Protein backbone atom coordinates (compact mmCIF):
# COMPACT_ATOMS: atom_id res chain seq x y z
CA UNK A 1 0.00 0.00 0.00
CA UNK A 2 2.77 2.45 0.93
CA UNK A 3 4.77 1.69 -2.22
CA UNK A 4 1.65 2.34 -4.30
CA UNK A 5 0.87 5.57 -2.47
CA UNK A 6 4.44 6.79 -2.95
CA UNK A 7 3.89 6.50 -6.71
CA UNK A 8 1.04 9.01 -6.45
CA UNK A 9 3.71 11.53 -5.36
CA UNK A 10 6.64 10.46 -7.56
CA UNK A 11 6.75 7.52 -9.99
CA UNK A 12 10.28 6.49 -8.98
CA UNK A 13 9.07 3.37 -7.10
CA UNK A 14 6.88 2.14 -9.98
CA UNK A 15 8.64 -1.21 -10.35
CA UNK A 16 9.95 -1.49 -6.81
CA UNK A 17 7.44 -4.20 -5.88
CA UNK A 18 8.62 -6.72 -8.51
CA UNK A 19 12.21 -5.71 -7.78
CA UNK A 20 11.64 -6.87 -4.20
CA UNK A 21 11.38 -10.40 -5.61
CA UNK A 22 15.14 -10.61 -5.17
CA UNK A 23 14.40 -11.00 -1.46
CA UNK A 24 12.31 -14.09 -2.06
CA UNK A 25 15.07 -16.68 -1.48
CA UNK A 26 16.06 -14.93 1.76
CA UNK A 27 12.62 -14.81 3.42
CA UNK A 28 12.52 -17.58 6.00
CA UNK A 29 8.82 -18.31 5.75
CA UNK A 30 6.73 -21.03 4.10
CA UNK A 31 4.27 -18.45 2.66
CA UNK A 32 6.91 -16.22 1.06
CA UNK A 33 5.55 -16.72 -2.47
CA UNK A 34 2.07 -15.69 -1.36
CA UNK A 35 3.53 -12.61 0.35
CA UNK A 36 5.27 -11.60 -2.87
CA UNK A 37 2.10 -12.01 -4.95
CA UNK A 38 0.11 -9.93 -2.46
CA UNK A 39 2.85 -7.24 -2.47
CA UNK A 40 2.79 -6.82 -6.25
CA UNK A 41 -1.00 -7.17 -6.58
CA UNK A 42 -1.70 -4.58 -3.85
CA UNK A 43 0.76 -2.10 -5.39
CA UNK A 44 -0.99 -2.46 -8.76
CA UNK A 45 -4.41 -1.88 -7.18
CA UNK A 46 -3.24 1.32 -5.43
CA UNK A 47 -1.68 2.68 -8.66
CA UNK A 48 -4.51 1.57 -10.96
CA UNK A 49 -6.80 4.64 -10.53
CA UNK A 50 -4.10 6.78 -12.14
CA UNK A 51 -3.62 4.28 -14.97
CA UNK A 52 -7.36 3.98 -15.61
CA UNK A 53 -7.75 7.75 -15.66
CA UNK A 54 -4.88 8.05 -18.18
CA UNK A 55 -6.46 5.38 -20.36
CA UNK A 56 -9.80 7.23 -20.40
CA UNK A 57 -8.30 10.68 -21.05
CA UNK A 58 -5.42 9.87 -23.41
CA UNK A 59 -6.63 6.55 -24.92
CA UNK A 60 -3.19 5.11 -24.22
CA UNK A 61 -1.63 2.92 -21.56
CA UNK A 62 0.32 5.26 -19.28
CA UNK A 63 0.96 3.64 -15.86
CA UNK A 64 1.43 6.93 -13.97
CA UNK A 65 2.84 9.83 -15.96
CA UNK A 66 4.98 10.77 -18.89
CA UNK A 67 8.39 12.35 -18.46
CA UNK A 68 10.86 9.50 -18.91
CA UNK A 69 11.99 10.86 -22.27
CA UNK A 70 12.75 14.33 -20.93
CA UNK A 71 14.55 12.83 -17.94
CA UNK A 72 16.62 10.57 -20.18
CA UNK A 73 17.64 13.51 -22.38
CA UNK A 74 18.55 15.70 -19.40
CA UNK A 75 20.34 12.80 -17.72
CA UNK A 76 22.55 12.30 -20.78
CA UNK A 77 23.15 16.05 -21.07
CA UNK A 78 24.26 16.19 -17.40
CA UNK A 79 27.42 14.26 -18.34
CA UNK A 80 27.73 15.28 -22.00
CA UNK A 81 30.01 18.20 -21.17
CA UNK A 82 31.08 18.58 -24.82
CA UNK A 83 27.43 18.70 -25.95
CA UNK A 84 28.08 15.88 -28.39
CA UNK A 85 24.43 14.85 -28.49
CA UNK A 86 22.95 18.34 -28.30
CA UNK A 87 20.30 17.32 -25.75
CA UNK A 88 18.69 19.89 -23.43
CA UNK A 89 20.15 19.94 -19.91
CA UNK A 90 17.33 21.80 -18.11
CA UNK A 91 13.54 21.54 -17.97
CA UNK A 92 13.10 24.99 -19.47
CA UNK A 93 15.21 23.98 -22.49
CA UNK A 94 13.22 20.84 -23.38
CA UNK A 95 10.36 22.74 -25.00
CA UNK A 96 12.76 25.02 -26.88
CA UNK A 97 14.55 21.95 -28.24
CA UNK A 98 11.20 20.70 -29.54
CA UNK A 99 10.65 24.03 -31.31
CA UNK A 100 13.87 23.45 -33.26
CA UNK A 101 13.23 19.74 -33.86
CA UNK A 102 9.69 20.14 -35.22
CA UNK A 103 9.86 23.76 -36.40
CA UNK A 104 6.80 24.46 -34.27
CA UNK A 105 6.98 27.76 -32.35
CA UNK A 106 3.83 26.81 -30.44
CA UNK A 107 5.78 23.99 -28.74
CA UNK A 108 7.92 26.55 -26.91
CA UNK A 109 5.37 27.38 -24.24
CA UNK A 110 5.10 23.93 -22.66
CA UNK A 111 7.01 20.66 -23.01
CA UNK A 112 3.79 18.64 -22.58
CA UNK A 113 1.30 20.58 -24.71
CA UNK A 114 0.37 20.48 -27.51
CA UNK A 115 1.16 16.94 -28.74
CA UNK A 116 2.83 16.07 -25.45
CA UNK A 117 2.60 12.28 -25.84
CA UNK A 118 4.05 12.29 -29.33
CA UNK A 119 6.86 14.63 -28.35
CA UNK A 120 7.64 12.55 -25.24
CA UNK A 121 7.81 9.31 -27.24
CA UNK A 122 10.24 10.90 -29.67
CA UNK A 123 12.39 12.20 -26.80
CA UNK A 124 12.58 8.66 -25.41
CA UNK A 125 13.45 7.33 -28.86
CA UNK A 126 16.26 9.87 -29.36
CA UNK A 127 17.68 9.14 -25.91
CA UNK A 128 17.59 5.37 -26.44
CA UNK A 129 19.35 5.74 -29.80
CA UNK A 130 22.13 7.71 -28.12
CA UNK A 131 22.43 5.06 -25.39
CA UNK A 132 22.50 2.17 -27.89
CA UNK A 133 25.20 3.86 -29.95
CA UNK A 134 27.34 4.66 -26.86
CA UNK A 135 26.74 1.81 -24.37
CA UNK A 136 30.15 1.92 -22.68
CA UNK A 137 29.98 5.69 -22.25
CA UNK A 138 26.46 5.45 -20.80
CA UNK A 139 27.49 2.67 -18.41
CA UNK A 140 30.22 5.01 -17.16
CA UNK A 141 27.58 7.72 -16.72
CA UNK A 142 25.47 5.34 -14.62
CA UNK A 143 28.46 4.47 -12.43
CA UNK A 144 29.29 8.15 -11.94
CA UNK A 145 25.68 8.82 -11.00
CA UNK A 146 25.80 6.01 -8.43
CA UNK A 147 28.93 7.63 -7.02
CA UNK A 148 27.00 10.90 -6.84
CA UNK A 149 24.23 9.14 -4.89
CA UNK A 150 26.87 7.97 -2.39
CA UNK A 151 28.49 11.38 -1.96
CA UNK A 152 28.08 13.37 1.22
CA UNK A 153 28.68 17.11 1.20
CA UNK A 154 31.80 17.02 -0.99
CA UNK A 155 32.96 20.51 -1.97
CA UNK A 156 34.83 19.37 -5.07
CA UNK A 157 32.15 19.98 -7.69
CA UNK A 158 29.73 22.88 -8.04
CA UNK A 159 28.38 21.72 -11.42
CA UNK A 160 24.66 21.07 -11.70
CA UNK A 161 23.23 18.65 -10.61
CA UNK A 162 26.23 17.38 -8.61
CA UNK A 163 26.10 20.46 -6.39
CA UNK A 164 22.71 19.31 -5.05
CA UNK A 165 24.63 16.95 -2.74
CA UNK A 166 26.32 19.92 -1.04
CA UNK A 167 24.87 21.04 2.30
CA UNK A 168 25.60 24.62 3.44
CA UNK A 169 27.73 24.65 6.58
CA UNK A 170 25.90 26.03 9.60
CA UNK A 171 27.03 29.52 10.54
CA UNK A 172 29.40 29.69 13.51
CA UNK A 173 27.45 32.69 14.78
CA UNK A 174 23.69 33.37 14.88
CA UNK A 175 22.50 35.45 11.96
CA UNK A 176 20.13 38.42 11.75
CA UNK A 177 17.11 37.46 13.85
CA UNK A 178 14.70 40.40 13.65
CA UNK A 179 11.95 41.24 11.18
CA UNK A 180 12.95 43.39 8.21
CA UNK A 181 9.92 45.56 8.85
CA UNK A 182 11.21 46.67 12.25
CA UNK A 183 12.35 50.28 12.41
CA UNK A 184 15.89 50.68 13.65
CA UNK A 185 17.90 53.52 15.06
CA UNK A 186 20.15 55.20 12.44
CA UNK A 187 23.72 55.13 13.76
CA UNK A 188 25.79 55.93 10.67
CA UNK A 189 25.38 57.52 7.29
CA UNK A 190 27.66 59.06 4.73
CA UNK A 191 26.95 61.35 1.79
CA UNK A 192 28.30 60.36 -1.66
CA UNK A 193 30.94 63.11 -1.64
CA UNK A 194 32.40 61.94 1.69
CA UNK A 195 32.25 58.33 0.55
CA UNK A 196 34.27 59.25 -2.53
CA UNK A 197 36.90 60.99 -0.37
CA UNK A 198 37.09 58.48 2.49
CA UNK A 199 36.60 55.28 0.51
CA UNK A 200 39.37 53.26 -1.13
CA UNK A 201 39.75 52.11 -4.73
CA UNK A 202 40.81 48.45 -4.69
CA UNK A 203 41.84 47.98 -8.31
CA UNK A 204 43.68 50.34 -10.65
CA UNK A 205 41.22 49.78 -13.48
CA UNK A 206 38.15 50.82 -11.46
CA UNK A 207 36.79 54.29 -12.18
CA UNK A 208 35.29 56.20 -9.24
CA UNK A 209 33.99 59.75 -9.56
CA UNK A 210 31.59 62.11 -7.80
CA UNK A 211 28.88 63.94 -9.75
CA UNK A 212 28.53 67.36 -8.13
CA UNK A 213 25.36 68.39 -9.95
CA UNK A 214 23.39 65.32 -8.79
CA UNK A 215 25.30 64.57 -5.54
CA UNK A 216 25.94 60.97 -6.60
CA UNK A 217 28.95 58.66 -6.46
CA UNK A 218 29.51 56.56 -9.58
CA UNK A 219 31.51 53.31 -9.35
CA UNK A 220 32.48 51.72 -12.67
CA UNK A 221 34.12 48.33 -12.26
CA UNK A 222 37.02 46.94 -14.24
CA UNK A 223 36.81 44.17 -16.85
CA UNK A 224 37.24 41.33 -14.34
CA UNK A 225 34.46 38.92 -13.38
CA UNK A 226 34.44 39.04 -9.58
CA UNK A 227 37.14 41.37 -8.24
CA UNK A 228 36.47 43.85 -5.42
CA UNK A 229 36.42 47.39 -6.79
CA UNK A 230 35.79 49.89 -4.01
CA UNK A 231 35.65 49.93 -0.22
CA UNK A 232 33.92 52.21 2.27
CA UNK A 233 35.80 53.57 5.28
CA UNK A 234 35.72 51.43 8.43
CA UNK A 235 32.37 51.68 10.21
CA UNK A 236 32.23 51.16 14.01
CA UNK A 237 29.42 49.11 15.52
CA UNK A 238 28.42 47.06 18.56
CA UNK A 239 29.24 43.32 18.77
CA UNK A 240 26.41 40.75 18.66
CA UNK A 241 23.90 43.25 17.31
CA UNK A 242 21.53 43.16 14.32
CA UNK A 243 21.87 45.92 11.73
CA UNK A 244 20.22 46.92 8.46
CA UNK A 245 22.23 48.66 5.74
CA UNK A 246 20.05 50.74 3.40
CA UNK A 247 21.27 52.08 0.06
CA UNK A 248 19.53 54.04 -2.67
CA UNK A 249 21.19 53.52 -6.05
CA UNK A 250 20.82 52.83 -9.74
CA UNK A 251 22.58 50.00 -11.50
CA UNK A 252 23.84 49.04 -14.94
CA UNK A 253 25.19 45.52 -15.39
CA UNK A 254 25.57 43.22 -12.43
CA UNK A 255 27.59 43.84 -9.28
CA UNK A 256 27.57 42.66 -5.68
CA UNK A 257 27.63 44.60 -2.42
CA UNK A 258 29.29 42.89 0.54
CA UNK A 259 29.30 43.68 4.22
CA UNK A 260 32.59 42.35 5.62
CA UNK A 261 34.75 42.49 8.71
CA UNK A 262 37.27 45.32 8.76
CA UNK A 263 40.00 42.95 7.48
CA UNK A 264 37.55 41.69 4.77
CA UNK A 265 38.19 38.07 5.77
CA UNK A 266 34.65 37.41 7.04
CA UNK A 267 31.59 38.19 4.92
CA UNK A 268 28.52 39.08 6.95
CA UNK A 269 26.11 39.67 4.04
CA UNK A 270 26.09 39.82 0.25
CA UNK A 271 23.58 41.32 -2.16
CA UNK A 272 23.71 41.01 -5.93
CA UNK A 273 22.41 44.02 -7.84
CA UNK A 274 21.35 43.50 -11.44
CA UNK A 275 20.01 46.29 -13.60
CA UNK A 276 17.50 48.22 -11.55
CA UNK A 277 16.46 45.22 -9.49
CA UNK A 278 18.65 43.58 -6.82
CA UNK A 279 18.99 39.81 -6.67
CA UNK A 280 20.43 38.51 -3.37
CA UNK A 281 23.02 35.74 -3.48
CA UNK A 282 21.14 32.74 -2.03
CA UNK A 283 23.94 30.31 -2.93
CA UNK A 284 27.27 31.78 -1.88
CA UNK A 285 29.15 28.69 -3.09
CA UNK A 286 28.64 29.82 -6.71
CA UNK A 287 30.83 32.90 -6.25
CA UNK A 288 34.41 32.05 -5.32
CA UNK A 289 35.41 35.60 -4.52
CA UNK A 290 32.52 36.42 -2.19
CA UNK A 291 33.28 33.55 0.15
CA UNK A 292 36.63 34.00 1.84
CA UNK A 293 34.93 33.03 5.10
CA UNK A 294 31.35 31.68 5.15
CA UNK A 295 31.06 31.66 8.94
CA UNK A 296 27.87 33.70 8.94
CA UNK A 297 26.19 32.66 5.69
CA UNK A 298 22.43 32.16 6.14
CA UNK A 299 20.34 31.43 3.02
CA UNK A 300 17.05 32.00 4.82
CA UNK A 301 18.19 35.55 5.57
CA UNK A 302 18.98 36.11 1.89
CA UNK A 303 15.50 34.88 0.99
CA UNK A 304 13.96 37.41 3.39
CA UNK A 305 15.92 40.32 1.94
CA UNK A 306 15.17 39.10 -1.60
CA UNK A 307 11.40 39.45 -1.11
CA UNK A 308 11.75 42.75 0.73
CA UNK A 309 14.09 44.28 -1.85
CA UNK A 310 11.90 43.23 -4.78
CA UNK A 311 9.01 45.14 -3.23
CA UNK A 312 11.20 48.23 -2.81
CA UNK A 313 12.51 47.94 -6.37
CA UNK A 314 8.99 48.04 -7.73
CA UNK A 315 8.10 51.10 -5.65
CA UNK A 316 11.08 53.25 -6.67
CA UNK A 317 12.63 54.23 -9.93
CA UNK A 318 15.95 54.06 -8.13
CA UNK A 319 16.52 50.85 -6.23
CA UNK A 320 16.32 51.07 -2.46
CA UNK A 321 18.42 48.18 -1.24
CA UNK A 322 18.03 46.65 2.24
CA UNK A 323 20.84 44.39 3.52
CA UNK A 324 20.35 42.88 7.00
CA UNK A 325 23.27 41.36 8.92
CA UNK A 326 24.47 40.47 12.41
CA UNK A 327 27.77 41.87 13.63
CA UNK A 328 28.84 38.79 15.62
CA UNK A 329 31.93 39.46 17.76
CA UNK A 330 33.10 42.29 15.47
CA UNK A 331 33.10 45.98 16.34
CA UNK A 332 34.06 47.24 12.86
CA UNK A 333 32.91 46.52 9.30
CA UNK A 334 33.49 47.61 5.74
CA UNK A 335 31.23 47.78 2.71
CA UNK A 336 32.69 46.47 -0.55
CA UNK A 337 31.47 46.96 -4.11
CA UNK A 338 32.51 44.15 -6.45
CA UNK A 339 31.96 42.87 -9.96
CA UNK A 340 29.70 39.86 -10.23
CA UNK A 341 30.03 37.75 -13.40
CA UNK A 342 29.93 40.77 -15.73
CA UNK A 343 32.65 43.26 -16.60
CA UNK A 344 32.37 47.04 -16.29
CA UNK A 345 29.23 47.27 -14.13
CA UNK A 346 28.18 50.77 -13.11
CA UNK A 347 26.69 51.58 -9.71
CA UNK A 348 25.44 55.08 -8.91
CA UNK A 349 25.06 55.63 -5.15
CA UNK A 350 22.59 58.26 -3.97
CA UNK A 351 22.12 57.48 -0.25
CA UNK A 352 23.63 55.10 2.29
CA UNK A 353 22.64 54.58 5.92
CA UNK A 354 23.20 52.00 8.67
CA UNK A 355 20.53 51.35 11.32
CA UNK A 356 20.83 49.39 14.55
CA UNK A 357 17.86 47.06 15.12
CA UNK A 358 18.72 45.38 18.43
CA UNK A 359 20.73 42.62 20.08
CA UNK A 360 21.12 39.48 17.96
CA UNK A 361 18.91 36.74 19.42
CA UNK A 362 20.02 33.17 20.14
CA UNK A 363 23.66 34.02 20.84
CA UNK A 364 23.60 31.13 23.34
CA UNK A 365 23.54 28.72 20.37
CA UNK A 366 27.18 29.43 19.48
CA UNK A 367 28.68 26.36 21.32
CA UNK A 368 26.04 24.14 19.71
CA UNK A 369 26.79 25.65 16.30
CA UNK A 370 30.51 24.93 16.73
CA UNK A 371 29.70 21.28 17.49
CA UNK A 372 27.35 20.90 14.51
CA UNK A 373 29.80 22.65 12.17
CA UNK A 374 32.50 20.22 13.29
CA UNK A 375 30.24 17.26 12.54
CA UNK A 376 29.29 18.68 9.14
CA UNK A 377 32.88 19.30 8.15
CA UNK A 378 34.58 16.22 9.60
CA UNK A 379 31.90 13.51 9.79
CA UNK A 380 29.21 14.26 7.23
CA UNK A 381 31.43 13.77 4.19
CA UNK A 382 32.15 10.97 1.75
CA UNK A 383 35.65 10.25 3.07
CA UNK A 384 34.23 9.32 6.46
CA UNK A 385 30.77 7.87 5.75
CA UNK A 386 31.54 5.71 2.71
CA UNK A 387 34.18 3.59 4.56
CA UNK A 388 31.70 3.17 7.43
CA UNK A 389 29.14 1.90 4.94
CA UNK A 390 31.51 -0.55 3.23
CA UNK A 391 32.80 -1.92 6.53
CA UNK A 392 29.19 -2.30 7.73
CA UNK A 393 28.31 -4.41 4.68
CA UNK A 394 31.39 -6.56 5.29
CA UNK A 395 30.51 -7.04 8.99
CA UNK A 396 26.94 -8.08 8.19
CA UNK A 397 28.24 -10.60 5.67
CA UNK A 398 30.76 -11.86 8.22
CA UNK A 399 27.99 -12.23 10.80
CA UNK A 400 25.88 -14.15 8.22
CA UNK A 401 23.05 -11.62 8.51
CA UNK A 402 21.96 -12.15 4.92
CA UNK A 403 18.31 -11.32 5.43
CA UNK A 404 19.05 -8.13 7.38
CA UNK A 405 21.59 -7.03 4.79
CA UNK A 406 19.16 -7.73 1.94
CA UNK A 407 16.40 -5.70 3.61
CA UNK A 408 18.79 -2.77 4.10
CA UNK A 409 20.27 -2.89 0.59
CA UNK A 410 17.27 -3.63 -1.60
CA UNK A 411 16.02 -0.01 -1.76
CA UNK A 412 19.48 1.53 -2.42
CA UNK A 413 20.26 -1.12 -5.05
CA UNK A 414 16.89 -0.48 -6.72
CA UNK A 415 17.74 3.22 -7.03
CA UNK A 416 21.30 2.43 -8.17
CA UNK A 417 19.90 0.29 -10.99
CA UNK A 418 17.03 2.47 -12.20
CA UNK A 419 17.53 6.06 -11.04
CA UNK A 420 21.09 6.06 -12.38
CA UNK A 421 19.63 5.85 -15.88
CA UNK A 422 17.77 9.15 -15.54
CA UNK A 423 18.54 12.73 -14.65
CA UNK A 424 19.07 12.70 -10.89
CA UNK A 425 19.10 15.39 -8.26
CA UNK A 426 19.98 14.55 -4.67
CA UNK A 427 16.41 15.14 -3.50
CA UNK A 428 15.27 12.21 -5.67
CA UNK A 429 17.37 9.69 -3.75
CA UNK A 430 17.18 10.83 -0.08
CA UNK A 431 15.26 7.64 0.63
CA UNK A 432 18.28 5.36 0.21
CA UNK A 433 20.23 6.99 3.05
CA UNK A 434 17.74 5.94 5.71
CA UNK A 435 18.93 2.41 4.95
CA UNK A 436 22.60 3.15 4.30
CA UNK A 437 22.99 5.03 7.59
CA UNK A 438 21.74 1.92 9.44
CA UNK A 439 24.53 -0.07 7.80
CA UNK A 440 27.05 2.62 8.76
CA UNK A 441 25.70 2.50 12.31
CA UNK A 442 26.55 -1.22 12.36
CA UNK A 443 30.21 -0.28 11.92
CA UNK A 444 30.09 2.26 14.75
CA UNK A 445 28.23 -0.18 17.01
CA UNK A 446 30.80 -2.91 16.35
CA UNK A 447 33.68 -0.49 16.90
CA UNK A 448 32.29 0.66 20.25
CA UNK A 449 31.66 -2.94 21.30
CA UNK A 450 35.18 -3.89 20.25
CA UNK A 451 36.73 -1.04 22.21
CA UNK A 452 34.61 -1.96 25.23
CA UNK A 453 35.75 -5.58 25.04
CA UNK A 454 39.36 -4.44 24.70
CA UNK A 455 39.07 -2.26 27.82
CA UNK A 456 37.57 -5.15 29.81
CA UNK A 457 40.31 -7.49 28.60
CA UNK A 458 43.02 -5.03 29.65
CA UNK A 459 41.42 -4.61 33.08
CA UNK A 460 41.29 -8.37 33.54
CA UNK A 461 44.94 -8.75 32.61
CA UNK A 462 45.97 -6.03 35.06
CA UNK A 463 43.90 -7.66 37.79
CA UNK A 464 45.46 -11.07 37.07
CA UNK A 465 48.95 -9.60 37.34
CA UNK A 466 48.15 -8.10 40.71
PDB file of N, CA and C in Angstrom, residues 147-155 165-167 376-377 379-387 389 416 426 429-430 432-437 440:
ATOM      1  N   UNK A 147      27.962   6.966  -7.910  1.00  0.00           N
ATOM      2  CA  UNK A 147      28.927   7.628  -7.023  1.00  0.00           C
ATOM      3  C   UNK A 147      28.384   8.925  -6.465  1.00  0.00           C
ATOM      4  N   UNK A 148      27.640   9.664  -7.291  1.00  0.00           N
ATOM      5  CA  UNK A 148      26.998  10.898  -6.835  1.00  0.00           C
ATOM      6  C   UNK A 148      25.973  10.601  -5.745  1.00  0.00           C
ATOM      7  N   UNK A 149      25.218   9.513  -5.906  1.00  0.00           N
ATOM      8  CA  UNK A 149      24.232   9.136  -4.894  1.00  0.00           C
ATOM      9  C   UNK A 149      24.895   8.807  -3.559  1.00  0.00           C
ATOM     10  N   UNK A 150      26.144   8.352  -3.611  1.00  0.00           N
ATOM     11  CA  UNK A 150      26.865   7.966  -2.393  1.00  0.00           C
ATOM     12  C   UNK A 150      27.806   9.066  -1.900  1.00  0.00           C
ATOM     13  N   UNK A 151      27.624  10.271  -2.393  1.00  0.00           N
ATOM     14  CA  UNK A 151      28.487  11.378  -1.958  1.00  0.00           C
ATOM     15  C   UNK A 151      27.795  12.152  -0.854  1.00  0.00           C
ATOM     16  N   UNK A 152      28.597  12.669   0.056  1.00  0.00           N
ATOM     17  CA  UNK A 152      28.080  13.373   1.221  1.00  0.00           C
ATOM     18  C   UNK A 152      28.820  14.694   1.396  1.00  0.00           C
ATOM     19  N   UNK A 153      28.195  15.767   0.904  1.00  0.00           N
ATOM     20  CA  UNK A 153      28.681  17.111   1.195  1.00  0.00           C
ATOM     21  C   UNK A 153      30.099  17.379   0.687  1.00  0.00           C
ATOM     22  N   UNK A 154      30.482  16.749  -0.409  1.00  0.00           N
ATOM     23  CA  UNK A 154      31.797  17.022  -0.986  1.00  0.00           C
ATOM     24  C   UNK A 154      31.795  18.400  -1.638  1.00  0.00           C
ATOM     25  N   UNK A 155      32.866  19.153  -1.431  1.00  0.00           N
ATOM     26  CA  UNK A 155      32.958  20.506  -1.966  1.00  0.00           C
ATOM     27  C   UNK A 155      33.656  20.540  -3.326  1.00  0.00           C
ATOM     28  N   UNK A 165      24.214  17.771  -3.881  1.00  0.00           N
ATOM     29  CA  UNK A 165      24.634  16.950  -2.737  1.00  0.00           C
ATOM     30  C   UNK A 165      25.398  17.761  -1.699  1.00  0.00           C
ATOM     31  N   UNK A 166      25.556  19.068  -1.944  1.00  0.00           N
ATOM     32  CA  UNK A 166      26.323  19.919  -1.038  1.00  0.00           C
ATOM     33  C   UNK A 166      25.376  20.579  -0.038  1.00  0.00           C
ATOM     34  N   UNK A 167      25.679  20.445   1.231  1.00  0.00           N
ATOM     35  CA  UNK A 167      24.871  21.042   2.297  1.00  0.00           C
ATOM     36  C   UNK A 167      25.595  22.285   2.818  1.00  0.00           C
ATOM     37  N   UNK A 376      29.506  18.492  10.570  1.00  0.00           N
ATOM     38  CA  UNK A 376      29.290  18.676   9.138  1.00  0.00           C
ATOM     39  C   UNK A 376      30.598  18.610   8.352  1.00  0.00           C
ATOM     40  N   UNK A 377      31.628  19.238   8.887  1.00  0.00           N
ATOM     41  CA  UNK A 377      32.885  19.305   8.154  1.00  0.00           C
ATOM     42  C   UNK A 377      33.683  18.008   8.216  1.00  0.00           C
ATOM     43  N   UNK A 379      32.592  14.800   9.766  1.00  0.00           N
ATOM     44  CA  UNK A 379      31.898  13.513   9.793  1.00  0.00           C
ATOM     45  C   UNK A 379      30.996  13.353   8.579  1.00  0.00           C
ATOM     46  N   UNK A 380      30.162  14.382   8.329  1.00  0.00           N
ATOM     47  CA  UNK A 380      29.207  14.263   7.231  1.00  0.00           C
ATOM     48  C   UNK A 380      29.895  14.573   5.901  1.00  0.00           C
ATOM     49  N   UNK A 381      30.765  13.651   5.482  1.00  0.00           N
ATOM     50  CA  UNK A 381      31.429  13.766   4.193  1.00  0.00           C
ATOM     51  C   UNK A 381      31.729  12.368   3.668  1.00  0.00           C
ATOM     52  N   UNK A 382      31.983  12.271   2.401  1.00  0.00           N
ATOM     53  CA  UNK A 382      32.150  10.972   1.752  1.00  0.00           C
ATOM     54  C   UNK A 382      33.348  10.221   2.311  1.00  0.00           C
ATOM     55  N   UNK A 383      34.430  10.920   2.598  1.00  0.00           N
ATOM     56  CA  UNK A 383      35.649  10.253   3.072  1.00  0.00           C
ATOM     57  C   UNK A 383      35.423   9.502   4.378  1.00  0.00           C
ATOM     58  N   UNK A 384      34.491   9.960   5.179  1.00  0.00           N
ATOM     59  CA  UNK A 384      34.229   9.315   6.461  1.00  0.00           C
ATOM     60  C   UNK A 384      33.084   8.311   6.369  1.00  0.00           C
ATOM     61  N   UNK A 385      31.966   8.704   5.732  1.00  0.00           N
ATOM     62  CA  UNK A 385      30.766   7.871   5.748  1.00  0.00           C
ATOM     63  C   UNK A 385      30.842   6.674   4.806  1.00  0.00           C
ATOM     64  N   UNK A 386      31.484   6.835   3.646  1.00  0.00           N
ATOM     65  CA  UNK A 386      31.542   5.708   2.713  1.00  0.00           C
ATOM     66  C   UNK A 386      32.333   4.530   3.271  1.00  0.00           C
ATOM     67  N   UNK A 387      33.501   4.727   3.914  1.00  0.00           N
ATOM     68  CA  UNK A 387      34.178   3.589   4.559  1.00  0.00           C
ATOM     69  C   UNK A 387      33.324   2.941   5.644  1.00  0.00           C
ATOM     70  N   UNK A 389      30.140   2.693   5.649  1.00  0.00           N
ATOM     71  CA  UNK A 389      29.138   1.901   4.937  1.00  0.00           C
ATOM     72  C   UNK A 389      29.727   0.589   4.423  1.00  0.00           C
ATOM     73  N   UNK A 416      20.056   2.494  -7.407  1.00  0.00           N
ATOM     74  CA  UNK A 416      21.296   2.427  -8.173  1.00  0.00           C
ATOM     75  C   UNK A 416      21.023   1.911  -9.584  1.00  0.00           C
ATOM     76  N   UNK A 426      19.813  15.248  -5.948  1.00  0.00           N
ATOM     77  CA  UNK A 426      19.977  14.554  -4.667  1.00  0.00           C
ATOM     78  C   UNK A 426      18.646  14.350  -3.954  1.00  0.00           C
ATOM     79  N   UNK A 429      16.840  10.946  -4.286  1.00  0.00           N
ATOM     80  CA  UNK A 429      17.370   9.691  -3.746  1.00  0.00           C
ATOM     81  C   UNK A 429      17.628   9.755  -2.234  1.00  0.00           C
ATOM     82  N   UNK A 430      17.040  10.760  -1.545  1.00  0.00           N
ATOM     83  CA  UNK A 430      17.183  10.832  -0.083  1.00  0.00           C
ATOM     84  C   UNK A 430      16.812   9.510   0.582  1.00  0.00           C
ATOM     85  N   UNK A 432      17.320   6.455   0.063  1.00  0.00           N
ATOM     86  CA  UNK A 432      18.285   5.360   0.214  1.00  0.00           C
ATOM     87  C   UNK A 432      19.134   5.530   1.466  1.00  0.00           C
ATOM     88  N   UNK A 433      19.299   6.759   1.941  1.00  0.00           N
ATOM     89  CA  UNK A 433      20.225   6.990   3.048  1.00  0.00           C
ATOM     90  C   UNK A 433      19.638   6.588   4.400  1.00  0.00           C
ATOM     91  N   UNK A 434      18.327   6.477   4.484  1.00  0.00           N
ATOM     92  CA  UNK A 434      17.739   5.944   5.706  1.00  0.00           C
ATOM     93  C   UNK A 434      18.206   4.505   5.937  1.00  0.00           C
ATOM     94  N   UNK A 435      18.468   3.785   4.866  1.00  0.00           N
ATOM     95  CA  UNK A 435      18.933   2.406   4.953  1.00  0.00           C
ATOM     96  C   UNK A 435      20.455   2.340   5.069  1.00  0.00           C
ATOM     97  N   UNK A 436      21.134   3.182   4.283  1.00  0.00           N
ATOM     98  CA  UNK A 436      22.601   3.149   4.295  1.00  0.00           C
ATOM     99  C   UNK A 436      23.159   3.605   5.639  1.00  0.00           C
ATOM    100  N   UNK A 437      22.507   4.569   6.285  1.00  0.00           N
ATOM    101  CA  UNK A 437      22.990   5.027   7.591  1.00  0.00           C
ATOM    102  C   UNK A 437      22.865   3.932   8.647  1.00  0.00           C
ATOM    103  N   UNK A 440      25.902   1.898   8.184  1.00  0.00           N
ATOM    104  CA  UNK A 440      27.047   2.621   8.757  1.00  0.00           C
ATOM    105  C   UNK A 440      27.023   2.543  10.280  1.00  0.00           C
TER     106      UNK A 440
END
